Amino acid sequence: MLVETWTEDRIASATQFVAERISADFVETGLTIEFRIDPQWSGVDVSRGPESVVAVRGGHEFPLHLEGGTEQACWYAAYQMQDDVMGEHGRPWPELVDNSGGYVGVLSLPGEPPQIAAWELAGQPFCAVGHLQRACAAAGLKIKSL
């Protein structure tokens, strides 16, 4: 059973958990992300709850939706970051290739938040968000360089 109370410590821990997973997957993209509390996103100036956590990547800011849980937050942040990578580099990412450089496919995130935030390959689960680099290595695949 999940605890419904969001203390400052819980918000900080959940935000750090999401940050570590996102950073692990996007390490080779050259994009960075930071998280901060911005009560104006929730529309209540005094609120410092989970709905006030905002992700910032360059000039792109978006609410993390931490109030939906860490898996939803990981999914949403990865979805936004994937869009930013593709927009900045003008091509699909992450594109998987085999050891000889042969095309395998492009990973995607489901259009709706899943129970576990996960990358998909051809509509099938590939790995949880936060494990992309290691999952590729374990599968004998590489992410094509940007």
mmCIF file of C-alpha atoms in Angstrom:
data_model
loop_
_atom_site.group_PDB
_atom_site.id
_atom_site.type_symbol
_atom_site.label_atom_id
_atom_site.label_comp_id
_atom_site.label_asym_id
_atom_site.label_seq_id
_atom_site.Cartn_x
_atom_site.Cartn_y
_atom_site.Cartn_z
ATOM 1 C CA MET A 1 0.000 0.000 0.000
ATOM 2 C CA LEU A 2 1.349 3.409 -0.967
ATOM 3 C CA VAL A 3 1.560 6.172 1.584
ATOM 4 C CA GLU A 4 -0.578 9.132 0.553
ATOM 5 C CA THR A 5 1.222 11.726 2.671
ATOM 6 C CA TRP A 6 3.852 13.768 0.839
ATOM 7 C CA THR A 7 6.415 15.167 3.261
ATOM 8 C CA GLU A 8 9.321 17.317 2.087
ATOM 9 C CA ASP A 9 11.651 14.340 2.616
ATOM 10 C CA ARG A 10 9.441 12.064 0.539
ATOM 11 C CA ILE A 11 9.236 14.635 -2.259
ATOM 12 C CA ALA A 12 13.028 15.041 -2.209
ATOM 13 C CA SER A 13 13.588 11.259 -2.238
ATOM 14 C CA ALA A 14 11.092 10.671 -5.039
ATOM 15 C CA THR A 15 12.556 13.509 -7.103
ATOM 16 C CA GLN A 16 16.083 12.126 -6.634
ATOM 17 C CA PHE A 17 14.885 8.651 -7.646
ATOM 18 C CA VAL A 18 13.402 10.027 -10.879
ATOM 19 C CA ALA A 19 16.463 12.208 -11.544
ATOM 20 C CA GLU A 20 18.845 9.252 -11.240
ATOM 21 C CA ARG A 21 16.809 7.101 -13.625
ATOM 22 C CA ILE A 22 16.429 9.851 -16.230
ATOM 23 C CA SER A 23 20.097 10.838 -16.011
ATOM 24 C CA ALA A 24 21.172 7.211 -16.484
ATOM 25 C CA ASP A 25 19.199 6.816 -19.714
ATOM 26 C CA PHE A 26 20.044 10.183 -21.250
ATOM 27 C CA VAL A 27 23.728 10.323 -20.237
ATOM 28 C CA GLU A 28 25.046 10.106 -23.818
ATOM 29 C CA THR A 29 22.658 12.653 -25.328
ATOM 30 C CA GLY A 30 24.384 15.777 -24.053
ATOM 31 C CA LEU A 31 21.098 16.948 -22.543
ATOM 32 C CA THR A 32 20.781 17.622 -18.847
ATOM 33 C CA ILE A 33 17.748 18.015 -16.674
ATOM 34 C CA GLU A 34 17.209 19.496 -13.253
ATOM 35 C CA PHE A 35 14.259 19.460 -10.918
ATOM 36 C CA ARG A 36 12.951 22.175 -8.646
ATOM 37 C CA ILE A 37 9.876 23.031 -6.650
ATOM 38 C CA ASP A 38 7.799 25.761 -8.258
ATOM 39 C CA PRO A 39 4.428 26.185 -6.515
ATOM 40 C CA GLN A 40 3.134 28.352 -9.386
ATOM 41 C CA TRP A 41 2.837 25.230 -11.568
ATOM 42 C CA SER A 42 0.184 23.871 -9.213
ATOM 43 C CA GLY A 43 -1.663 27.179 -9.137
ATOM 44 C CA VAL A 44 -1.339 27.526 -5.383
ATOM 45 C CA ASP A 45 1.488 29.813 -4.309
ATOM 46 C CA VAL A 46 1.851 28.179 -0.899
ATOM 47 C CA SER A 47 1.801 24.559 -2.107
ATOM 48 C CA ARG A 48 5.064 22.677 -1.893
ATOM 49 C CA GLY A 49 3.521 19.321 -2.646
ATOM 50 C CA PRO A 50 4.408 16.727 -5.275
ATOM 51 C CA GLU A 51 2.416 18.613 -7.913
ATOM 52 C CA SER A 52 4.857 21.542 -7.586
ATOM 53 C CA VAL A 53 7.952 19.635 -8.760
ATOM 54 C CA VAL A 54 9.039 20.931 -12.156
ATOM 55 C CA ALA A 55 11.607 19.522 -14.568
ATOM 56 C CA VAL A 56 13.793 22.038 -16.384
ATOM 57 C CA ARG A 57 15.773 21.227 -19.518
ATOM 58 C CA GLY A 58 17.194 24.287 -21.208
ATOM 59 C CA GLY A 59 14.228 26.516 -21.975
ATOM 60 C CA HIS A 60 11.774 23.619 -21.685
ATOM 61 C CA GLU A 61 9.953 23.310 -18.366
ATOM 62 C CA PHE A 62 7.288 20.783 -17.508
ATOM 63 C CA PRO A 63 5.549 19.530 -14.380
ATOM 64 C CA LEU A 64 6.887 16.179 -13.247
ATOM 65 C CA HIS A 65 3.467 14.850 -12.140
ATOM 66 C CA LEU A 66 5.076 13.275 -9.095
ATOM 67 C CA GLU A 67 1.668 13.147 -7.422
ATOM 68 C CA GLY A 68 0.885 10.200 -9.751
ATOM 69 C CA GLY A 69 3.835 8.254 -8.339
ATOM 70 C CA THR A 70 7.449 7.812 -9.312
ATOM 71 C CA GLU A 71 6.765 5.468 -12.236
ATOM 72 C CA GLN A 72 4.403 7.957 -13.858
ATOM 73 C CA ALA A 73 6.937 10.722 -13.219
ATOM 74 C CA CYS A 74 9.757 8.647 -14.776
ATOM 75 C CA TRP A 75 7.606 7.861 -17.798
ATOM 76 C CA TYR A 76 6.579 11.487 -18.296
ATOM 77 C CA ALA A 77 10.100 12.894 -17.861
ATOM 78 C CA ALA A 78 11.555 10.287 -20.248
ATOM 79 C CA TYR A 79 8.778 11.008 -22.763
ATOM 80 C CA GLN A 80 9.540 14.740 -22.644
ATOM 81 C CA MET A 81 13.308 14.212 -22.770
ATOM 82 C CA GLN A 82 13.063 11.815 -25.722
ATOM 83 C CA ASP A 83 11.096 14.464 -27.593
ATOM 84 C CA ASP A 84 13.765 17.063 -26.741
ATOM 85 C CA VAL A 85 16.596 14.797 -27.948
ATOM 86 C CA MET A 86 14.836 14.123 -31.245
ATOM 87 C CA GLY A 87 14.008 17.800 -31.690
ATOM 88 C CA GLU A 88 17.548 18.913 -30.974
ATOM 89 C CA HIS A 89 19.224 16.305 -33.177
ATOM 90 C CA GLY A 90 16.570 16.016 -35.887
ATOM 91 C CA ARG A 91 16.332 12.234 -35.827
ATOM 92 C CA PRO A 92 14.817 9.356 -33.856
ATOM 93 C CA TRP A 93 16.407 8.404 -30.544
ATOM 94 C CA PRO A 94 17.267 5.951 -29.068
ATOM 95 C CA GLU A 95 18.007 4.030 -32.241
ATOM 96 C CA LEU A 96 19.350 0.562 -31.531
ATOM 97 C CA VAL A 97 21.931 -1.154 -33.689
ATOM 98 C CA ASP A 98 23.586 -4.539 -33.395
ATOM 99 C CA ASN A 99 27.343 -5.014 -32.998
ATOM 100 C CA SER A 100 27.879 -4.790 -36.767
ATOM 101 C CA GLY A 101 25.925 -1.517 -36.942
ATOM 102 C CA GLY A 102 22.781 -3.100 -38.397
ATOM 103 C CA TYR A 103 19.500 -1.359 -37.644
ATOM 104 C CA VAL A 104 17.413 -3.023 -34.931
ATOM 105 C CA GLY A 105 14.776 -0.377 -34.195
ATOM 106 C CA VAL A 106 13.939 2.776 -32.300
ATOM 107 C CA LEU A 107 12.782 2.537 -28.721
ATOM 108 C CA SER A 108 9.671 4.401 -27.679
ATOM 109 C CA LEU A 109 7.646 5.046 -24.592
ATOM 110 C CA PRO A 110 3.986 4.048 -24.477
ATOM 111 C CA GLY A 111 1.493 6.849 -25.083
ATOM 112 C CA GLU A 112 -0.111 6.303 -21.683
ATOM 113 C CA PRO A 113 1.691 5.965 -18.357
ATOM 114 C CA PRO A 114 2.316 2.272 -17.665
ATOM 115 C CA GLN A 115 2.539 0.668 -14.232
ATOM 116 C CA ILE A 116 6.312 0.525 -14.670
ATOM 117 C CA ALA A 117 7.996 3.234 -16.770
ATOM 118 C CA ALA A 118 9.573 1.233 -19.583
ATOM 119 C CA TRP A 119 11.068 1.602 -23.033
ATOM 120 C CA GLU A 120 9.450 -0.476 -25.770
ATOM 121 C CA LEU A 121 10.866 -1.969 -28.954
ATOM 122 C CA ALA A 122 8.294 -2.715 -31.648
ATOM 123 C CA GLY A 123 5.515 -2.401 -29.068
ATOM 124 C CA GLN A 124 7.091 -4.887 -26.641
ATOM 125 C CA PRO A 125 8.744 -4.042 -23.303
ATOM 126 C CA PHE A 126 12.523 -3.675 -23.596
ATOM 127 C CA CYS A 127 13.649 -2.317 -20.224
ATOM 128 C CA ALA A 128 12.635 -0.065 -17.371
ATOM 129 C CA VAL A 129 13.471 3.624 -17.614
ATOM 130 C CA GLY A 130 16.806 4.052 -15.881
ATOM 131 C CA HIS A 131 18.283 0.814 -17.225
ATOM 132 C CA LEU A 132 18.624 1.667 -20.920
ATOM 133 C CA GLN A 133 22.423 1.657 -21.181
ATOM 134 C CA ARG A 134 22.875 -1.604 -19.281
ATOM 135 C CA ALA A 135 19.916 -3.318 -20.972
ATOM 136 C CA CYS A 136 21.383 -2.545 -24.388
ATOM 137 C CA ALA A 137 24.739 -3.997 -23.351
ATOM 138 C CA ALA A 138 23.043 -7.096 -21.932
ATOM 139 C CA ALA A 139 21.117 -7.573 -25.195
ATOM 140 C CA GLY A 140 24.273 -7.173 -27.305
ATOM 141 C CA LEU A 141 22.987 -3.906 -28.752
ATOM 142 C CA LYS A 142 24.210 -0.330 -28.886
ATOM 143 C CA ILE A 143 22.501 3.027 -29.078
ATOM 144 C CA LYS A 144 23.480 4.697 -32.342
ATOM 145 C CA SER A 145 25.583 7.783 -31.652
ATOM 146 C CA LEU A 146 23.933 11.145 -32.123
#
